[in-house]
Coordinates of C-alpha atoms in Angstrom, one line a residue:
X1 CA 23.5 -16.2 27.7
X2 CA 24.5 -17.0 24.2
X3 CA 27.3 -14.3 24.3
X4 CA 24.9 -11.4 24.6
X5 CA 26.5 -8.1 25.5
X6 CA 25.0 -4.9 27.0
X7 CA 23.1 -3.0 24.2
X8 CA 22.3 -6.2 22.2
X9 CA 18.8 -6.9 21.1
X10 CA 17.7 -10.4 22.0
X11 CA 14.7 -12.7 21.8
X12 CA 13.6 -14.3 25.0
X13 CA 11.3 -17.0 26.0
X14 CA 9.3 -16.3 29.1
X15 CA 9.7 -18.8 31.9
X16 CA 7.6 -16.8 34.4
X17 CA 5.8 -13.5 33.9
X18 CA 6.3 -10.9 36.6
X19 CA 3.7 -10.6 39.4
X20 CA 3.3 -8.3 42.5
X21 CA 5.5 -10.7 44.5
X22 CA 8.1 -11.9 42.0
X23 CA 10.2 -10.6 39.1
X24 CA 9.7 -12.2 35.7
X25 CA 12.2 -14.7 34.4
X26 CA 13.1 -15.7 30.9
X27 CA 15.8 -17.4 28.8
X28 CA 17.6 -15.9 25.8
X29 CA 17.0 -18.0 22.7
X30 CA 18.5 -15.7 20.1
X31 CA 21.0 -12.8 20.0
X32 CA 20.1 -10.4 17.2
X33 CA 23.0 -8.0 17.6
X34 CA 23.7 -4.4 18.7
X35 CA 20.7 -2.1 18.8
X36 CA 20.7 0.6 16.1
X37 CA 22.3 -1.5 13.3
X38 CA 19.9 -1.6 10.3
X39 CA 19.8 -5.3 9.9
X40 CA 19.4 -5.9 13.6
X41 CA 16.5 -3.4 14.0
X42 CA 14.7 -5.1 11.0
X43 CA 15.2 -8.5 12.5
X44 CA 13.9 -7.3 15.9
X45 CA 10.7 -6.1 14.3
X46 CA 10.4 -9.4 12.4
X47 CA 10.7 -11.4 15.6
X48 CA 8.5 -9.0 17.6
X49 CA 5.6 -9.5 15.1
X50 CA 6.2 -13.2 14.7
X51 CA 6.9 -13.0 10.9
X52 CA 8.4 -16.2 9.5
X53 CA 11.5 -15.2 7.6
X54 CA 13.2 -18.5 6.8
X55 CA 11.9 -21.0 4.3
X56 CA 11.9 -24.7 5.5
X57 CA 14.4 -26.9 3.5
X58 CA 11.5 -28.9 1.9
X59 CA 10.0 -25.6 0.5
X60 CA 13.3 -24.6 -1.0
X61 CA 13.7 -28.0 -2.5
X62 CA 10.3 -27.9 -4.2
X63 CA 11.2 -24.5 -5.6
X64 CA 14.5 -25.8 -7.0
X65 CA 12.7 -28.7 -8.6
X66 CA 10.3 -26.3 -10.3
X67 CA 13.2 -24.2 -11.6
X68 CA 14.9 -27.3 -13.0
X69 CA 11.9 -28.2 -15.1
X70 CA 10.8 -24.8 -16.4
X71 CA 11.4 -23.9 -20.1
X72 CA 10.5 -20.3 -20.8
X73 CA 10.4 -21.1 -24.5
X74 CA 7.6 -23.6 -24.2
X75 CA 4.4 -21.8 -25.3
X76 CA 2.2 -24.8 -25.5
X77 CA -1.4 -24.1 -24.5
X78 CA -0.7 -20.4 -24.2
X79 CA -1.5 -17.3 -26.2
X80 CA 1.7 -15.7 -27.6
X81 CA 1.8 -12.0 -26.6
X82 CA 5.6 -11.7 -27.0
X83 CA 5.4 -9.4 -30.0
X84 CA 3.1 -6.9 -28.3
X85 CA 4.4 -3.7 -26.7
X86 CA 4.3 -4.7 -23.0
X87 CA 5.9 -2.8 -20.2
X88 CA 6.2 -2.8 -16.4
X89 CA 6.2 0.3 -14.1
X90 CA 7.3 -0.4 -10.5
X91 CA 9.1 1.2 -7.6
X92 CA 12.8 1.8 -8.3
X93 CA 13.9 -0.7 -5.7
X94 CA 11.4 -3.4 -6.7
X95 CA 12.7 -7.0 -7.1
X96 CA 9.6 -8.8 -8.1
X97 CA 7.4 -7.7 -11.0
X98 CA 4.0 -9.2 -11.0
X99 CA 2.0 -6.9 -13.4
X100 CA 2.7 -5.7 -16.9
X101 CA 0.4 -3.6 -19.1
X102 CA -0.2 -2.8 -22.8
X103 CA -2.6 -0.3 -24.3
X104 CA -3.8 0.9 -27.7
X105 CA -6.7 2.9 -29.0
X106 CA -8.7 1.8 -32.1
X107 CA -8.5 4.7 -34.6
X108 CA -11.8 3.7 -36.1
X109 CA -14.0 3.2 -33.1
X110 CA -12.1 5.3 -30.6
X111 CA -12.3 2.4 -28.1
X112 CA -9.5 1.7 -25.7
X113 CA -8.0 -1.9 -25.6
X114 CA -6.2 -2.5 -22.3
X115 CA -4.3 -5.7 -21.6
X116 CA -3.2 -6.4 -18.0
X117 CA -0.8 -9.3 -17.7
X118 CA -0.3 -10.8 -14.3
X119 CA 2.4 -13.3 -13.3
X120 CA 1.0 -16.8 -13.5
X121 CA 2.2 -17.9 -10.1
X122 CA -0.4 -20.7 -10.1
X123 CA 1.6 -22.4 -12.8
X124 CA 4.5 -22.9 -10.4
X125 CA 2.8 -23.1 -7.0
X126 CA 0.4 -26.1 -6.9
X127 CA -2.5 -26.4 -4.4
X128 CA -1.4 -28.5 -1.3
X129 CA 2.3 -28.4 -2.2
X130 CA 5.0 -27.4 0.2
X131 CA 5.3 -23.9 -1.3
X132 CA 1.6 -23.4 -1.3
X133 CA 1.3 -24.4 2.4
X134 CA 4.1 -22.0 3.4
X135 CA 2.7 -19.2 1.3
X136 CA -0.8 -19.7 2.8
X137 CA 0.8 -19.6 6.3
X138 CA 2.6 -16.3 5.5
X139 CA -0.4 -14.8 3.8
X140 CA 1.6 -12.1 2.1
X141 CA 5.1 -10.7 1.6
X142 CA 6.3 -8.1 4.1
X143 CA 7.9 -5.0 2.9
X144 CA 10.2 -3.3 5.4
X145 CA 12.7 -0.5 4.9
X146 CA 15.7 -2.2 3.1
X147 CA 14.3 -5.7 3.7
X148 CA 11.6 -7.8 2.1
X149 CA 10.3 -11.0 3.6
X150 CA 8.8 -12.8 0.6
X151 CA 5.8 -15.0 0.6
X152 CA 7.4 -17.3 -1.9
X153 CA 11.0 -18.5 -2.3
X154 CA 13.0 -16.0 -4.4
X155 CA 13.7 -18.6 -7.1
X156 CA 10.0 -18.1 -7.9
X157 CA 9.2 -14.6 -6.7
X158 CA 12.3 -12.9 -8.1
X159 CA 12.9 -15.2 -11.1
X160 CA 10.5 -17.6 -12.8
X161 CA 7.3 -15.7 -12.0
X162 CA 8.7 -12.2 -12.1
X163 CA 8.0 -10.4 -15.3
X164 CA 11.6 -9.4 -16.0
X165 CA 12.6 -7.3 -19.0
X166 CA 13.6 -9.3 -22.2
X167 CA 12.5 -12.6 -20.7
X168 CA 9.6 -14.8 -21.8
X169 CA 7.2 -15.1 -18.8
X170 CA 3.9 -16.9 -18.2
X171 CA 0.9 -14.7 -17.4
X172 CA -2.8 -14.6 -16.7
X173 CA -4.1 -11.9 -19.1
X174 CA -7.1 -9.7 -18.6
X175 CA -8.0 -8.2 -22.0
X176 CA -10.5 -5.4 -21.7
X177 CA -12.2 -3.1 -24.2
X178 CA -13.5 0.3 -23.1
X179 CA -15.5 3.0 -24.8
X180 CA -13.9 6.4 -25.4
X181 CA -15.5 7.5 -22.2
X182 CA -13.9 4.6 -20.2
X183 CA -16.9 2.3 -19.8
X184 CA -15.8 -1.4 -20.0
X185 CA -17.9 -3.2 -22.6
X186 CA -16.0 -6.5 -23.1
X187 CA -13.5 -8.7 -21.2
X188 CA -11.6 -11.8 -22.2
X189 CA -9.1 -13.9 -20.2
X190 CA -6.1 -15.8 -21.5
X191 CA -3.2 -18.0 -20.4
X192 CA -0.4 -16.1 -22.1
X193 CA 3.3 -15.6 -22.5
X194 CA 4.7 -12.1 -22.7
X195 CA 8.2 -10.6 -23.2
X196 CA 8.5 -7.4 -21.2
X197 CA 9.8 -4.7 -23.6
X198 CA 10.9 -2.2 -21.0
X199 CA 11.1 -2.2 -17.2
X200 CA 10.3 1.3 -16.0
X201 CA 10.3 2.8 -12.5
X202 CA 7.8 5.4 -11.5
X203 CA 10.1 8.4 -11.4
X204 CA 11.4 7.5 -14.8
X205 CA 7.9 7.5 -16.3
X206 CA 7.0 10.8 -14.7
X207 CA 10.1 12.4 -16.1
X208 CA 9.4 11.1 -19.6
X209 CA 5.7 12.1 -19.5
X210 CA 6.7 15.7 -18.5
X211 CA 8.4 16.0 -21.9
X212 CA 5.7 14.4 -23.9
X213 CA 2.5 15.9 -25.4
X214 CA -0.6 15.6 -23.2
X215 CA -2.8 14.0 -25.8
X216 CA -2.3 11.0 -28.1
X217 CA -2.2 11.6 -31.9
X218 CA 0.4 14.4 -31.8
X219 CA 2.1 14.8 -35.2
X220 CA 5.6 14.6 -33.6
X221 CA 6.8 12.8 -30.6
X222 CA 10.0 14.2 -29.1
X223 CA 13.0 12.0 -28.4
X224 CA 12.7 11.1 -24.7
X225 CA 15.2 8.2 -24.7
X226 CA 12.8 5.4 -25.3
X227 CA 11.4 3.7 -28.4
X228 CA 8.8 5.9 -30.2
X229 CA 6.2 3.1 -29.9
X230 CA 6.6 3.0 -26.1
X231 CA 6.6 6.8 -25.9
X232 CA 3.3 6.9 -27.9
X233 CA 1.8 4.3 -25.6
X234 CA 2.8 6.2 -22.5
X235 CA 0.9 9.2 -23.8
X236 CA -2.2 7.1 -24.3
X237 CA -1.8 5.5 -20.9
X238 CA -1.7 8.9 -19.2
X239 CA -4.8 10.0 -21.1
X240 CA -6.8 6.8 -20.5
X241 CA -5.8 6.6 -16.8
X242 CA -7.2 10.1 -16.2
X243 CA -10.4 9.0 -18.0
X244 CA -10.8 6.0 -15.7
X245 CA -10.0 8.1 -12.6
X246 CA -12.6 10.7 -13.4
X247 CA -15.2 8.0 -14.1
X248 CA -14.5 6.5 -10.7
X249 CA -14.9 9.9 -9.1
X250 CA -18.3 10.3 -10.7
X251 CA -19.3 7.0 -9.3
X252 CA -18.5 8.2 -5.8
X253 CA -15.1 6.6 -5.2
X254 CA -13.3 8.0 -2.1
X255 CA -9.7 8.9 -2.6
X256 CA -7.9 9.2 0.8
X257 CA -4.6 11.0 0.6
X258 CA -2.7 9.6 3.6
X259 CA 0.9 10.4 3.9
X260 CA 3.3 7.5 3.3
X261 CA 6.9 7.9 4.5
X262 CA 9.9 7.0 2.3
X263 CA 13.2 6.9 4.1
X264 CA 16.4 8.2 2.5
X265 CA 19.7 6.4 3.0
X266 CA 23.4 7.0 2.4
X267 CA 25.7 4.5 0.7
X268 CA 26.1 2.5 3.9
X269 CA 22.4 2.1 4.5
X270 CA 22.1 4.7 7.3
X271 CA 19.0 6.9 7.3
X272 CA 19.8 10.5 6.2
X273 CA 16.3 11.8 6.0
X274 CA 12.7 11.1 4.9
X275 CA 10.0 12.5 2.7
X276 CA 6.4 11.9 1.9
X277 CA 5.9 9.4 -0.9
X278 CA 4.9 10.9 -4.2
X279 CA 1.7 9.7 -5.8
X280 CA 1.8 11.2 -9.3
X281 CA 0.6 10.3 -12.7
X282 CA 3.0 7.3 -13.1
X283 CA 1.5 5.7 -10.0
X284 CA -2.0 6.6 -11.0
X285 CA -1.6 4.8 -14.4
X286 CA -0.8 1.5 -12.8
X287 CA -3.3 2.0 -10.0
X288 CA -6.2 2.6 -12.4
X289 CA -5.2 -0.3 -14.7
X290 CA -5.0 -2.7 -11.7
X291 CA -8.3 -1.5 -10.3
X292 CA -9.9 -2.1 -13.7
X293 CA -8.5 -5.7 -13.9
X294 CA -9.4 -6.6 -10.4
X295 CA -13.0 -5.4 -10.9
X296 CA -13.3 -7.2 -14.3
X297 CA -12.2 -10.5 -12.7
X298 CA -14.5 -10.1 -9.7
X299 CA -17.5 -9.2 -11.9
X300 CA -16.9 -12.2 -14.2
X301 CA -16.6 -14.7 -11.3
X302 CA -19.6 -13.2 -9.6
X303 CA -21.6 -13.6 -12.9
X304 CA -20.5 -17.3 -12.8
X305 CA -21.8 -17.6 -9.2
X306 CA -18.4 -18.6 -8.1
X307 CA -17.4 -18.6 -4.4
X308 CA -14.1 -16.8 -4.3
X309 CA -12.1 -14.6 -2.0
X310 CA -13.2 -11.0 -2.5
X311 CA -11.8 -7.8 -1.2
X312 CA -14.6 -6.5 0.9
X313 CA -15.1 -3.0 2.3
X314 CA -18.4 -2.7 4.2
X315 CA -20.3 0.5 4.4
X316 CA -19.6 2.6 7.5
X317 CA -21.9 2.9 10.5
X318 CA -24.1 6.0 10.3
X319 CA -23.1 7.0 13.8
X320 CA -19.4 7.0 12.8
X321 CA -20.1 9.2 9.8
X322 CA -22.1 11.6 12.0
X323 CA -19.1 12.0 14.3
X324 CA -16.9 12.7 11.3
X325 CA -19.3 15.3 10.0
X326 CA -19.3 17.0 13.4
X327 CA -15.5 16.9 13.5
X328 CA -15.2 18.3 9.9
X329 CA -17.6 21.1 10.8
X330 CA -15.3 22.4 13.5
X331 CA -12.6 22.7 10.9
X332 CA -14.9 24.7 8.6
X333 CA -16.2 21.9 6.4
X334 CA -19.9 21.3 5.9
X335 CA -20.7 17.6 5.3
X336 CA -24.3 16.9 4.1
X337 CA -24.7 13.3 4.9
X338 CA -27.9 13.1 2.9
X339 CA -25.6 13.1 -0.2
X340 CA -23.8 10.1 1.3
X341 CA -20.5 9.3 -0.3
X342 CA -20.5 12.4 -2.6
X343 CA -20.5 14.6 0.5
X344 CA -17.5 12.7 1.8
X345 CA -15.8 13.0 -1.5
X346 CA -16.3 16.7 -1.6
X347 CA -14.8 17.3 1.8
X348 CA -11.8 15.2 0.8
X349 CA -11.3 17.2 -2.3
X350 CA -11.7 20.6 -0.6
X351 CA -9.2 19.8 2.1
X352 CA -6.6 18.6 -0.4
X353 CA -3.2 20.5 0.1
X354 CA -4.6 22.4 3.1
X355 CA -2.9 22.3 6.5
X356 CA -5.8 20.2 7.9
X357 CA -5.7 17.6 5.0
X358 CA -4.1 14.9 7.0
X359 CA -6.5 15.4 9.9
X360 CA -9.6 15.3 7.7
X361 CA -8.4 12.3 5.6
X362 CA -7.3 10.3 8.7
X363 CA -10.5 11.1 10.6
X364 CA -12.6 9.8 7.7
X365 CA -10.4 6.7 7.5
X366 CA -11.1 6.0 11.2
X367 CA -14.8 6.4 10.5
X368 CA -14.7 3.7 7.8
X369 CA -14.5 0.0 8.4
X370 CA -11.4 -2.0 7.6
X371 CA -11.2 -3.7 4.2
X372 CA -10.9 -7.5 4.6
X373 CA -10.8 -10.7 2.6
X374 CA -14.1 -12.6 2.6
X375 CA -16.3 -14.6 0.2
X376 CA -19.2 -12.4 1.2
X377 CA -20.6 -10.2 -1.5
X378 CA -20.7 -6.9 0.4
X379 CA -19.0 -4.7 -2.2
X380 CA -16.2 -2.2 -1.7
X381 CA -17.5 1.0 -0.2
X382 CA -14.4 3.3 -0.8
X383 CA -14.1 2.2 -4.4
X384 CA -17.8 2.4 -5.0
X385 CA -17.6 -1.1 -6.5
X386 CA -20.2 -3.8 -6.2
X387 CA -17.8 -6.7 -7.0
X388 CA -14.1 -6.4 -6.3
X389 CA -11.2 -8.8 -5.6
X390 CA -7.4 -8.8 -5.5
X391 CA -6.0 -10.5 -8.6
X392 CA -3.0 -8.5 -9.7
X393 CA -0.3 -9.4 -7.1
X394 CA -0.1 -13.1 -6.7
X395 CA 3.6 -13.0 -6.0
X396 CA 3.1 -11.1 -2.8
X397 CA -0.6 -11.8 -1.7
X398 CA -2.0 -15.3 -1.2
X399 CA -5.7 -14.2 -1.8
X400 CA -4.7 -13.2 -5.4
X401 CA -3.3 -16.7 -5.9
X402 CA -6.6 -18.2 -4.8
X403 CA -8.5 -16.1 -7.3
X404 CA -6.1 -17.2 -10.1
X405 CA -7.0 -20.8 -9.3
X406 CA -10.7 -20.1 -9.5
X407 CA -10.2 -18.4 -12.9
X408 CA -8.0 -21.3 -14.0
X409 CA -10.8 -23.8 -13.3
X410 CA -13.3 -21.8 -15.2
X411 CA -11.0 -21.3 -18.2
X412 CA -10.2 -25.1 -18.3
X413 CA -13.6 -26.6 -17.5
X414 CA -16.2 -23.8 -17.6
X415 CA -17.0 -24.6 -14.0
X416 CA -16.4 -22.8 -10.7
X417 CA -16.4 -24.0 -7.2
X418 CA -15.2 -22.9 -3.8
X419 CA -15.9 -23.9 -0.2
X420 CA -17.5 -21.0 1.7
X421 CA -16.4 -22.0 5.2
X422 CA -12.8 -22.6 4.1
X423 CA -12.7 -19.3 2.3
X424 CA -14.1 -17.5 5.4
X425 CA -11.3 -18.9 7.5
X426 CA -8.7 -18.2 4.9
X427 CA -10.0 -14.6 4.5
X428 CA -9.8 -14.0 8.2
X429 CA -6.2 -15.4 8.3
X430 CA -5.0 -13.3 5.3
X431 CA -6.7 -10.2 6.7
X432 CA -4.7 -10.7 10.0
X433 CA -1.4 -11.3 8.2
X434 CA -1.9 -8.2 6.1
X435 CA -2.5 -6.1 9.2
X436 CA 0.6 -7.6 10.8
X437 CA 2.7 -6.7 7.8
X438 CA 1.4 -3.1 7.8
X439 CA 2.0 -2.8 11.6
X440 CA 5.6 -4.1 11.2
X441 CA 6.4 -1.7 8.4
X442 CA 5.0 1.3 10.4
X443 CA 7.0 0.2 13.5
X444 CA 10.3 -0.1 11.7
X445 CA 9.8 3.3 9.9
X446 CA 9.0 5.0 13.2
X447 CA 12.0 3.3 14.9
X448 CA 14.4 4.5 12.1
X449 CA 12.9 8.0 12.1
X450 CA 13.4 8.3 15.9
X451 CA 17.0 7.1 15.6
X452 CA 17.5 9.8 13.0
X453 CA 15.9 12.4 15.3
X454 CA 18.2 11.4 18.2
X455 CA 20.9 13.4 16.4
X456 CA 18.6 16.4 15.7
X457 CA 17.9 17.4 19.3
X458 CA 17.7 21.2 19.4
X459 CA 16.8 21.6 15.7
X460 CA 13.7 23.5 14.8
X461 CA 11.0 22.5 12.3
X462 CA 7.8 23.7 10.8
X463 CA 4.9 21.4 11.8
X464 CA 1.2 20.8 11.5
X465 CA -1.0 19.8 14.5
X466 CA -2.3 16.3 13.8
X467 CA -4.1 15.5 17.0
X468 CA -5.2 17.3 20.2
X469 CA -5.8 15.9 23.7
X470 CA -6.2 17.2 27.2
X471 CA -2.5 16.4 27.9
X472 CA -1.1 18.2 24.8
X473 CA -1.1 18.0 21.0
X474 CA 0.7 16.0 18.3
X475 CA 2.7 17.7 15.6
X476 CA 4.1 16.3 12.4
X477 CA 7.1 18.1 11.0
X478 CA 6.9 19.4 7.5
X479 CA 10.6 19.0 6.6
X480 CA 10.7 15.3 7.7
X481 CA 7.5 13.3 8.2
X482 CA 7.9 12.4 11.9
X483 CA 5.3 13.0 14.6
X484 CA 5.9 14.0 18.2
X485 CA 4.1 15.4 21.2
X486 CA 4.0 18.9 22.6
X487 CA 3.1 18.1 26.2
X488 CA 0.8 20.6 27.9
X489 CA 3.3 21.0 30.7
X490 CA 5.7 22.7 28.3
X491 CA 3.1 25.4 27.5
X492 CA 4.2 27.6 30.4
X493 CA 2.8 31.0 29.2
X494 CA -0.8 30.2 30.2
X495 CA -3.2 27.6 31.6
X496 CA -4.6 25.7 28.7
X497 CA -8.0 24.0 28.6
X498 CA -9.0 21.3 26.2
X499 CA -12.2 21.6 24.1
X500 CA -13.0 18.1 22.7
X501 CA -15.7 19.3 20.3
X502 CA -13.4 21.7 18.4
X503 CA -10.2 19.7 19.0
X504 CA -8.5 22.8 20.6
X505 CA -6.3 23.7 23.5
X506 CA -7.0 27.3 24.5
X507 CA -5.2 29.6 27.0
X508 CA -7.6 30.9 29.6
X509 CA -6.0 34.4 29.9
X510 CA -4.3 35.1 26.6
X511 CA -6.8 33.1 24.5
X512 CA -3.9 31.6 22.5
X513 CA -5.3 28.5 20.6
X514 CA -3.7 25.3 19.3
X515 CA -6.2 23.6 17.0
X516 CA -6.1 20.5 14.8
X517 CA -4.6 21.4 11.5
X518 CA -2.8 24.6 12.7
X519 CA 0.7 25.3 11.6
X520 CA 3.3 25.7 14.4
X521 CA 7.0 26.0 14.8
X522 CA 8.6 23.4 17.1
X523 CA 11.9 22.3 18.5
X524 CA 13.0 18.7 19.1
X525 CA 13.8 18.4 22.8
X526 CA 13.7 14.6 23.7
X527 CA 13.7 11.3 21.9
X528 CA 13.2 8.0 23.7
X529 CA 13.7 5.3 21.0
X530 CA 12.9 2.4 23.4
X531 CA 9.5 3.9 24.2
X532 CA 9.0 5.2 20.7
X533 CA 8.5 8.8 21.9
X534 CA 9.5 12.2 20.5
X535 CA 8.8 15.4 22.4
X536 CA 8.6 18.8 20.8
X537 CA 8.6 22.3 22.3
X538 CA 6.6 25.1 20.7
X539 CA 8.7 28.0 19.5
X540 CA 7.1 31.4 19.9

């Protein structure tokens, strides 16, 4: 059996599935290694979700051929942006950098001039080539804890296309002009070359901004360890991002604050804890600038009557919104659906930083339809945008690469094209690979958290009730973002009845209640990693 030992994780091919009369039968086709090892767990999830993680030799050969012919000092046919103050801001552990930004404000008009430079992957990956076909099959890169499965060979994704500091790199540039109030009034596109002046990570920018004046135009800029020109630009970026953010809010954009988990590791890669991901001003700067560029590209292509792959988020069904409104009302929030999205926006804002925040935000998410890739012009409901597409991450998303190619054709010929049926099929495929990647990431994070909790049996945590059912209620710990079940059988002080309307378990004699959003104190009593289960017990 390929040398497999007890405790090893393996991949099997089924010969016969089990029935009432016979046991199942399979053959081991790959031994991954001992359960619990970081690399083995990641590989098990990759195999379970059918994620391709090895590039065929012909794909790697094509990538090497592109590397051999690339000259980063060849600027022919491109606009030279290398003298501009251009920076990148990414996660601290990022390896590929596909977006860079530059901003200045016209002192005479007060207008903002934002340049968003995106890695020109389309220069290296040609339609119909081996790399293109493999990228299309993968649909996107997959980001797992301590492991990335890239969409493109690393010679491209981590080198030639990546906007590395102090290197000349090819880009597609979106050059936008905004009024002082953040209304976009002009957009241009360019094939460009940039030289990234500084590679920042989010935490670094947040620390720097904490020591800088809140408004541009200050007479003195303190020394924060970066060039004064960059420090001045960061001040402007913060100010302009907040203007764009407020403008989106007034248009009715919905901002769901859903907890993302970041794992913590020791020097040997073992999980030592976890925390909620921070979404502060440094993240908001890049988020707002990328949203602006995506919208500008989509509106331009729509005006040209192009058929292109949009990012579509259809409006929710009225019945689903009514159910959400009833749910929110039991938690004390009035939702006037006659005000449509603004009523939803208000309840999201009012529940921010409250114990029931996760319950409210997740309940609304379940009421909305899933965002998908499609050529249909259905708008983006959550962003309150009529035309929207993904353009800013072509290193890791195939739909972005297709949009680059449509823009390429328009820039070179003034024409646009696109096959509706082909894009419908491609959009469906990329939507599925995106969901697969998200599910794989969630699965591995949950696995690692449960392995961490195996060593925490008996420890006590503060928690928030995130779901209630007739068999018990789910609690997410505050100290570490892991969720487990308090089974109703462990509530031995009373007989508890479930009220579905108010999402409550209530004791019939003592009237003790456990309601969605309540804070409780729990103790970890059992972990079953194989079944992905964690059981809590309520502490009085």
